[in-house]
Short mmCIF file of C-alpha atoms in Angstrom, two decimals:
data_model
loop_
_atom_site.label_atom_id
_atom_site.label_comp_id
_atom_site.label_asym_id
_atom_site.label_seq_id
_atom_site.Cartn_x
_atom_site.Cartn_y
_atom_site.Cartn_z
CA UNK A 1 0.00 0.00 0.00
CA UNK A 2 1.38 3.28 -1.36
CA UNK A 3 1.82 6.06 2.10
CA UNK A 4 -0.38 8.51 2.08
CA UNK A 5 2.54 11.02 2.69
CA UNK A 6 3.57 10.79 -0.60
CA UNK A 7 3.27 13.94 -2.94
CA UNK A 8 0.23 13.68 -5.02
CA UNK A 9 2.35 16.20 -7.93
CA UNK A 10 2.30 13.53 -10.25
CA UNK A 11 0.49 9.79 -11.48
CA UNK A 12 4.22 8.15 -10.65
CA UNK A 13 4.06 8.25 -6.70
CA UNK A 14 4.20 4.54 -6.96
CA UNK A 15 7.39 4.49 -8.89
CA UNK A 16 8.75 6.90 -6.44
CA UNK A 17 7.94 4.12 -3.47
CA UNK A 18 9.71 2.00 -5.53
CA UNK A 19 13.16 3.38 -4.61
CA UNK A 20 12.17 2.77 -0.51
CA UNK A 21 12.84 -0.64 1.04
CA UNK A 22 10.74 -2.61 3.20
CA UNK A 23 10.74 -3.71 6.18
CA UNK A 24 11.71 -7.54 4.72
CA UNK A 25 15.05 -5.76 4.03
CA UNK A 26 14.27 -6.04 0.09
CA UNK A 27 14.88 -2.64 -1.89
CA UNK A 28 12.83 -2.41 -4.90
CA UNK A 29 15.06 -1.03 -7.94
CA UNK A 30 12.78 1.57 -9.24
CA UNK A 31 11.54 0.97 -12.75
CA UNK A 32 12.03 4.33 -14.19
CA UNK A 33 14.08 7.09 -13.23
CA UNK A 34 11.59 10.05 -13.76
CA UNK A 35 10.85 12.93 -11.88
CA UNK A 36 7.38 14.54 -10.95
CA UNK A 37 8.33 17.35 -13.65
CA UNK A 38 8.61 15.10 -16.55
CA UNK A 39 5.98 16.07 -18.57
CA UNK A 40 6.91 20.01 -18.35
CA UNK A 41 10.75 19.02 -18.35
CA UNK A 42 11.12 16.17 -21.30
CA UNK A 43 8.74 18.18 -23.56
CA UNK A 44 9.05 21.55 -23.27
CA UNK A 45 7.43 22.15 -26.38
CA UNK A 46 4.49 20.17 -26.03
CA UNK A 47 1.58 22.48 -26.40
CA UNK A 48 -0.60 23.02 -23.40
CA UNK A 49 -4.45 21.48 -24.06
CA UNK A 50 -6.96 23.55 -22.26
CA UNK A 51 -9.33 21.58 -20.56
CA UNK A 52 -12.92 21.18 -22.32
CA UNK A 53 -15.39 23.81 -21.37
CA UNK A 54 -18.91 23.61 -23.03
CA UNK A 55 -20.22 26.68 -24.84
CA UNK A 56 -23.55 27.92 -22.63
CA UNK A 57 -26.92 27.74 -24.70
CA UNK A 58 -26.28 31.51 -24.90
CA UNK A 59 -23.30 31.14 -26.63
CA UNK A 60 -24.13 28.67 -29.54
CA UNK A 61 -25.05 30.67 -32.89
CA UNK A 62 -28.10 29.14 -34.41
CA UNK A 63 -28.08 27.74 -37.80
CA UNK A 64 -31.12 26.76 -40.13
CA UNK A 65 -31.66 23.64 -41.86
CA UNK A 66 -34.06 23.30 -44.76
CA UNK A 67 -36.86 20.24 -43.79
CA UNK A 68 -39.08 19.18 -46.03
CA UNK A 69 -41.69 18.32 -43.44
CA UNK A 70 -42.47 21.99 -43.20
CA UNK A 71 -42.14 25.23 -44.64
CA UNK A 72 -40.74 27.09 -42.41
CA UNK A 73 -37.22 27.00 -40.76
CA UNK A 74 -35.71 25.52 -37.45
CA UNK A 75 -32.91 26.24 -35.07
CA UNK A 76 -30.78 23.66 -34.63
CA UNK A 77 -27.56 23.11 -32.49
CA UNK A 78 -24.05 23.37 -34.94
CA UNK A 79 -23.52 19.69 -33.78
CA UNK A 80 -26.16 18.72 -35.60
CA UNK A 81 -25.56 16.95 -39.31
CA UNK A 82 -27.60 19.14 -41.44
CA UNK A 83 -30.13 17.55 -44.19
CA UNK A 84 -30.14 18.60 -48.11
CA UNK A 85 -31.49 17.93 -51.07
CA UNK A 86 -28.21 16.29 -51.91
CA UNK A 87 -28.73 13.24 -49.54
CA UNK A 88 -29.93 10.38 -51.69
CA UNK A 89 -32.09 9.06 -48.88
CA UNK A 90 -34.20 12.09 -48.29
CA UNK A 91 -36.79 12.90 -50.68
CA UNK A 92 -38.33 16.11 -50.76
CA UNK A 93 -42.68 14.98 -51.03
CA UNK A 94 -43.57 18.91 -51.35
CA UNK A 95 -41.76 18.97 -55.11
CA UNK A 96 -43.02 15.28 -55.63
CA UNK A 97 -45.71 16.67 -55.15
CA UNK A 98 -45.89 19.54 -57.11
CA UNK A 99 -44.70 17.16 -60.06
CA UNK A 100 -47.86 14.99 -59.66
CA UNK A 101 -50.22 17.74 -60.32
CA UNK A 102 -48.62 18.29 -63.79
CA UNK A 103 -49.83 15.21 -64.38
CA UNK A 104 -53.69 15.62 -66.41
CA UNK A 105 -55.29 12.70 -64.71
CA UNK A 106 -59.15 12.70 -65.28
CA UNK A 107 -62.53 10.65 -64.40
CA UNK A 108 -63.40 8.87 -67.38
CA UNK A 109 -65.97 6.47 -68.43
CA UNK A 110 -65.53 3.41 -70.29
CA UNK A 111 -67.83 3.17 -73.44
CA UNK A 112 -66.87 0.16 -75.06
CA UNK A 113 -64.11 -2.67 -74.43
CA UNK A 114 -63.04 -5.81 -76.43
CA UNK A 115 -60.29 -7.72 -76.67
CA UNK A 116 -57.05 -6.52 -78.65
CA UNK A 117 -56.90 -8.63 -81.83
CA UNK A 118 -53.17 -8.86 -82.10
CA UNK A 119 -52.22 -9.11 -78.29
CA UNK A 120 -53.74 -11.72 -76.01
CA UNK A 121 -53.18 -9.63 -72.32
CA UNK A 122 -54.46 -6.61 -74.11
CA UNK A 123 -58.78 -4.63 -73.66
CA UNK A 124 -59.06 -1.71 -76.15
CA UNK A 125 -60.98 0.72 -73.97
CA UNK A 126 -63.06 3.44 -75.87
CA UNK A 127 -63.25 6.16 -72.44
CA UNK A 128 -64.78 9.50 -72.44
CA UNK A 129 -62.99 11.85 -70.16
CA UNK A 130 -64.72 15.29 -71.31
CA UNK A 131 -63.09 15.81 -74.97
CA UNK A 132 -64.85 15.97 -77.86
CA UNK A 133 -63.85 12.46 -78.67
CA UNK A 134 -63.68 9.75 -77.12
CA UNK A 135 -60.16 8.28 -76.16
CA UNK A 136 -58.99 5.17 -77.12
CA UNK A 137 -56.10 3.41 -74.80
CA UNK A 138 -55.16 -0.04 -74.18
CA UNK A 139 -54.69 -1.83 -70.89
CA UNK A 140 -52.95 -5.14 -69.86
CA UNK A 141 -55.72 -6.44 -67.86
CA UNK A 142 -57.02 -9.69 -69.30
CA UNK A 143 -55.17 -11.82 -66.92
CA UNK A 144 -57.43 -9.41 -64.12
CA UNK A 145 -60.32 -7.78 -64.86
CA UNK A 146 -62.94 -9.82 -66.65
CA UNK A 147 -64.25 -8.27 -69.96
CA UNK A 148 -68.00 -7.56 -68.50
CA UNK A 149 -66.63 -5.77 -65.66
CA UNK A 150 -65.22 -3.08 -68.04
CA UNK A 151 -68.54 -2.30 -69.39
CA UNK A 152 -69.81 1.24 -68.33
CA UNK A 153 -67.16 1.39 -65.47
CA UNK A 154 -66.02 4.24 -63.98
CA UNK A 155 -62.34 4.86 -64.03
CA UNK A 156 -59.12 7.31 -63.16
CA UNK A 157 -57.01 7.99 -66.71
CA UNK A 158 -53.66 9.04 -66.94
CA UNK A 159 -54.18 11.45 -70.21
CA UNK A 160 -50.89 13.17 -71.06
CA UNK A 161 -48.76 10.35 -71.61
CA UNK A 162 -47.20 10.48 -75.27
CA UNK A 163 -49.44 7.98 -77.35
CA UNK A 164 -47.91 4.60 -78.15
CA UNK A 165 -48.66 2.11 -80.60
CA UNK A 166 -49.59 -1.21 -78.94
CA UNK A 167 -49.55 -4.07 -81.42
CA UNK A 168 -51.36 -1.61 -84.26
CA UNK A 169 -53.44 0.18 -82.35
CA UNK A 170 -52.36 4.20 -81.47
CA UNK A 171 -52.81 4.41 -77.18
CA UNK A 172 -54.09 7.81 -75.88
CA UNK A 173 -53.35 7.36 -72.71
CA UNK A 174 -53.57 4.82 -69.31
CA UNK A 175 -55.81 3.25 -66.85
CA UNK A 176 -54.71 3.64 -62.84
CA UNK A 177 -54.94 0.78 -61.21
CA UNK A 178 -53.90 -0.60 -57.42
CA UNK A 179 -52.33 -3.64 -57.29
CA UNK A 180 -50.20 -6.05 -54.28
CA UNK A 181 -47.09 -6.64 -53.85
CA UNK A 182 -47.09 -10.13 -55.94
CA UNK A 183 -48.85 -8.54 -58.36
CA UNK A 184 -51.55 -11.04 -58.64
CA UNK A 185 -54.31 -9.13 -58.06
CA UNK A 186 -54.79 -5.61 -59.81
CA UNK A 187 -57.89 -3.39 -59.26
CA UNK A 188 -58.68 -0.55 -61.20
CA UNK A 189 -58.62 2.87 -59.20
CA UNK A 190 -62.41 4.40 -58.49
CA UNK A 191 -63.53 7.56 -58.90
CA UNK A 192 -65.81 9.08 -56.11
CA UNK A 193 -70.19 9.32 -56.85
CA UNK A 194 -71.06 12.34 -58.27
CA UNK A 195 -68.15 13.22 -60.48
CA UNK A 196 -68.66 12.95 -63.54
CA UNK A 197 -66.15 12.50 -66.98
CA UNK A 198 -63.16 15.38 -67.78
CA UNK A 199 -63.44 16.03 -63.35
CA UNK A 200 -59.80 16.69 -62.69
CA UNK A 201 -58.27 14.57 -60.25
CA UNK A 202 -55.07 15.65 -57.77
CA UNK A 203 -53.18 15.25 -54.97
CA UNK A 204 -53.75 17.62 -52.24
CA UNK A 205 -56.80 19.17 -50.22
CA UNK A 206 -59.69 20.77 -51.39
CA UNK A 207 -58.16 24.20 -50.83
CA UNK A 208 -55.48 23.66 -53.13
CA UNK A 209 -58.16 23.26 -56.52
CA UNK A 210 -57.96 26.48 -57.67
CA UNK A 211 -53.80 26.87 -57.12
CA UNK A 212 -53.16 23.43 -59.23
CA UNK A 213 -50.18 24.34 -62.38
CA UNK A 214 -51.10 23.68 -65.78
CA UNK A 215 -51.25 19.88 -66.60
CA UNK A 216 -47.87 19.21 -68.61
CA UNK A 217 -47.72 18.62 -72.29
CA UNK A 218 -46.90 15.13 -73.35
CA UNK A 219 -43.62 16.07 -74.45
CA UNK A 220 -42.63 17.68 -70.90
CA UNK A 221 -44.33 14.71 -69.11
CA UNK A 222 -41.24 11.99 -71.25
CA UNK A 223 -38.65 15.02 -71.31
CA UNK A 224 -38.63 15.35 -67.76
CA UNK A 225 -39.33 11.77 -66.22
CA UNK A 226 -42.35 12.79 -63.96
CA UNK A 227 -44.42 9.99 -64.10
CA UNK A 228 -41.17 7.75 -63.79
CA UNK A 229 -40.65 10.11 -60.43
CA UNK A 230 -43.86 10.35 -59.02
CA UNK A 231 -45.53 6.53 -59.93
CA UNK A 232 -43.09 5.16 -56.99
CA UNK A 233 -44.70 7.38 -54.42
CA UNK A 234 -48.44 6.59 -54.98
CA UNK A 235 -50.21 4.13 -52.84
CA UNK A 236 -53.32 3.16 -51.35
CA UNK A 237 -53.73 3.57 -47.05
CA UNK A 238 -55.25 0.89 -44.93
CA UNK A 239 -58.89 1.80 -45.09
CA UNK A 240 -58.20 1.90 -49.78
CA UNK A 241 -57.22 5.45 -50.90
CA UNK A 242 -55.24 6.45 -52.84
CA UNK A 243 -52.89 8.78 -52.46
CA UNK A 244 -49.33 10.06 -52.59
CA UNK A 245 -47.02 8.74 -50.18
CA UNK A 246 -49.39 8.04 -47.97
CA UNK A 247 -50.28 11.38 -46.51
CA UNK A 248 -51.42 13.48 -50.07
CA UNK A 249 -55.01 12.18 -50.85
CA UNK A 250 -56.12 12.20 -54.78
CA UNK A 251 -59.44 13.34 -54.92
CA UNK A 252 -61.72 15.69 -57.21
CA UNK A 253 -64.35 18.55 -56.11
CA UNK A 254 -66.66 15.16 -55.29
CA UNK A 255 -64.68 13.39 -53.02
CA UNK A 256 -61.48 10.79 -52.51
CA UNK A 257 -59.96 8.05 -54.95
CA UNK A 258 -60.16 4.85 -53.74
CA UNK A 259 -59.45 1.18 -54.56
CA UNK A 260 -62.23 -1.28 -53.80
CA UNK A 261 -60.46 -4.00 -51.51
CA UNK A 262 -56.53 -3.41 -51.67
CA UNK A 263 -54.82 -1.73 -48.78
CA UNK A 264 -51.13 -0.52 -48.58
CA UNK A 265 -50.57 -1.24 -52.34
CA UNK A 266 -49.05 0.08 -55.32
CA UNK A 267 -50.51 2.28 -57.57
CA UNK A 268 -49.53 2.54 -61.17
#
């Protein structure tokens, strides 16, 4: 046991009993020849480190980070890693969101179906959606959706996609539908009672109708990827609506967009 007498000037006191002998008559050769001023005496030049003294709250300068959960901005502590666009895991819903309502998606009615003669997964849907004409657009739904249930049906249409030629026949366009995670069963999206063909349909609150952007032209829909941007975002909540990651409902002046039995699926 080291004497308390011994000068607490340094962490070597028990080298320094090292040089005493004990009673036994056994002297203990020390095991280093240091001195209690080695640290200020071997170095001379080391530099002093102040010990750590914590800024007060008072004293740390606010900073603002840009959220995307709000609008406005919040004070954070310097320590804190700030959040940007450039992070690949954040996304920012607000422009998402603003990208989906470029997107002209419409109530439409379904006319007339039959069965594509050239492709065997392919209807031919003949869909009013407030135009002059009628719009003609093709679905893969065979496998799905029997024929009869097409008839008459009220449905949500993508309408400024670029046409495209499926197996001879010019597509105007594309049918929403929900569908799980296996992909095995697929339900077309439904528009709310009371709207009626050409209703607009968006993602937002009923506020927000009259602020909606112009719909994008075809060309700006492909140029710009926004249907490739905002398709991975839409789904359909617990209780079947649809929406935009799972907070922005898609609606029109009548009421919400729903599918008729699938929860949390994917919308395309």
């Amino acid at each position: 046991m080291v004497p308390a007498s011994l000068p607490r000037t340094s962490g070597l006191r028990l080298l320094s009993y090292c040089n005493q002998t004990y009673n036994c008559g056994i002297t203990l050769r020390p095991l280093l020849s240091i001195t209690s001023n080695y640290y200020s005496a071997a170095r001379p030049n080391r530099q002093q480190i102040s010990p750590f003294i914590p800024k007060a709250k008072s004293q740390v300068t606010p900073i603002s980070i840009k959220t995307f959960c709000t609008s406005s901005n919040v004070t954070a502590d310097p320590s804190t890693p700030t959040i940007t666009s450039s992070d690949e895991n954040v996304v920012d819903m607000l422009k998402i969101k603003d990208l989906a309502n470029t997107l002209d998606i419409r109530v439409g009615k379904i006319l007339k179906a039959w069965r594509h003669e050239e492709a065997d997964s392919l209807y031919v849907e003949e869909i009013d959606i407030g135009e002059p004409e009628p719009r003609i657009i093709c679905s893969g739904l065979v496998k799905y959706i029997p024929l009869d249930d097409l008839q008459d049906k009220n449905v949500v249409v993508l309408a400024n996609l670029k046409p495209r030629n499926m197996r001879g026949v010019k597509s105007s366009g594309m049918l929403m539908a929900a569908s799980d995670a296996s992909h095995e069963n697929v339900e077309l999206l439904e528009p709310p009672v009371g709207s009626v063909p050409g209703d607009r349909i968006w993602f937002g609150t009923e506020d927000e109708k009259e602020k909606l952007p112009e719909a994008g032209s075809p060309n700006q829909i492909a140029k710009k990827k926004i249907w490739e941007q905002v398709q991975p975002h839409l789904v359909t909540t617990g209780s079947c609506v649809a929406t935009l990651g799972g907070t922005h409902l898609m609606i029109t002046s009548a009421g919400s967009v729903v599918s008729k039995s699938l929860i949390n699926a994917n919308i395309a």
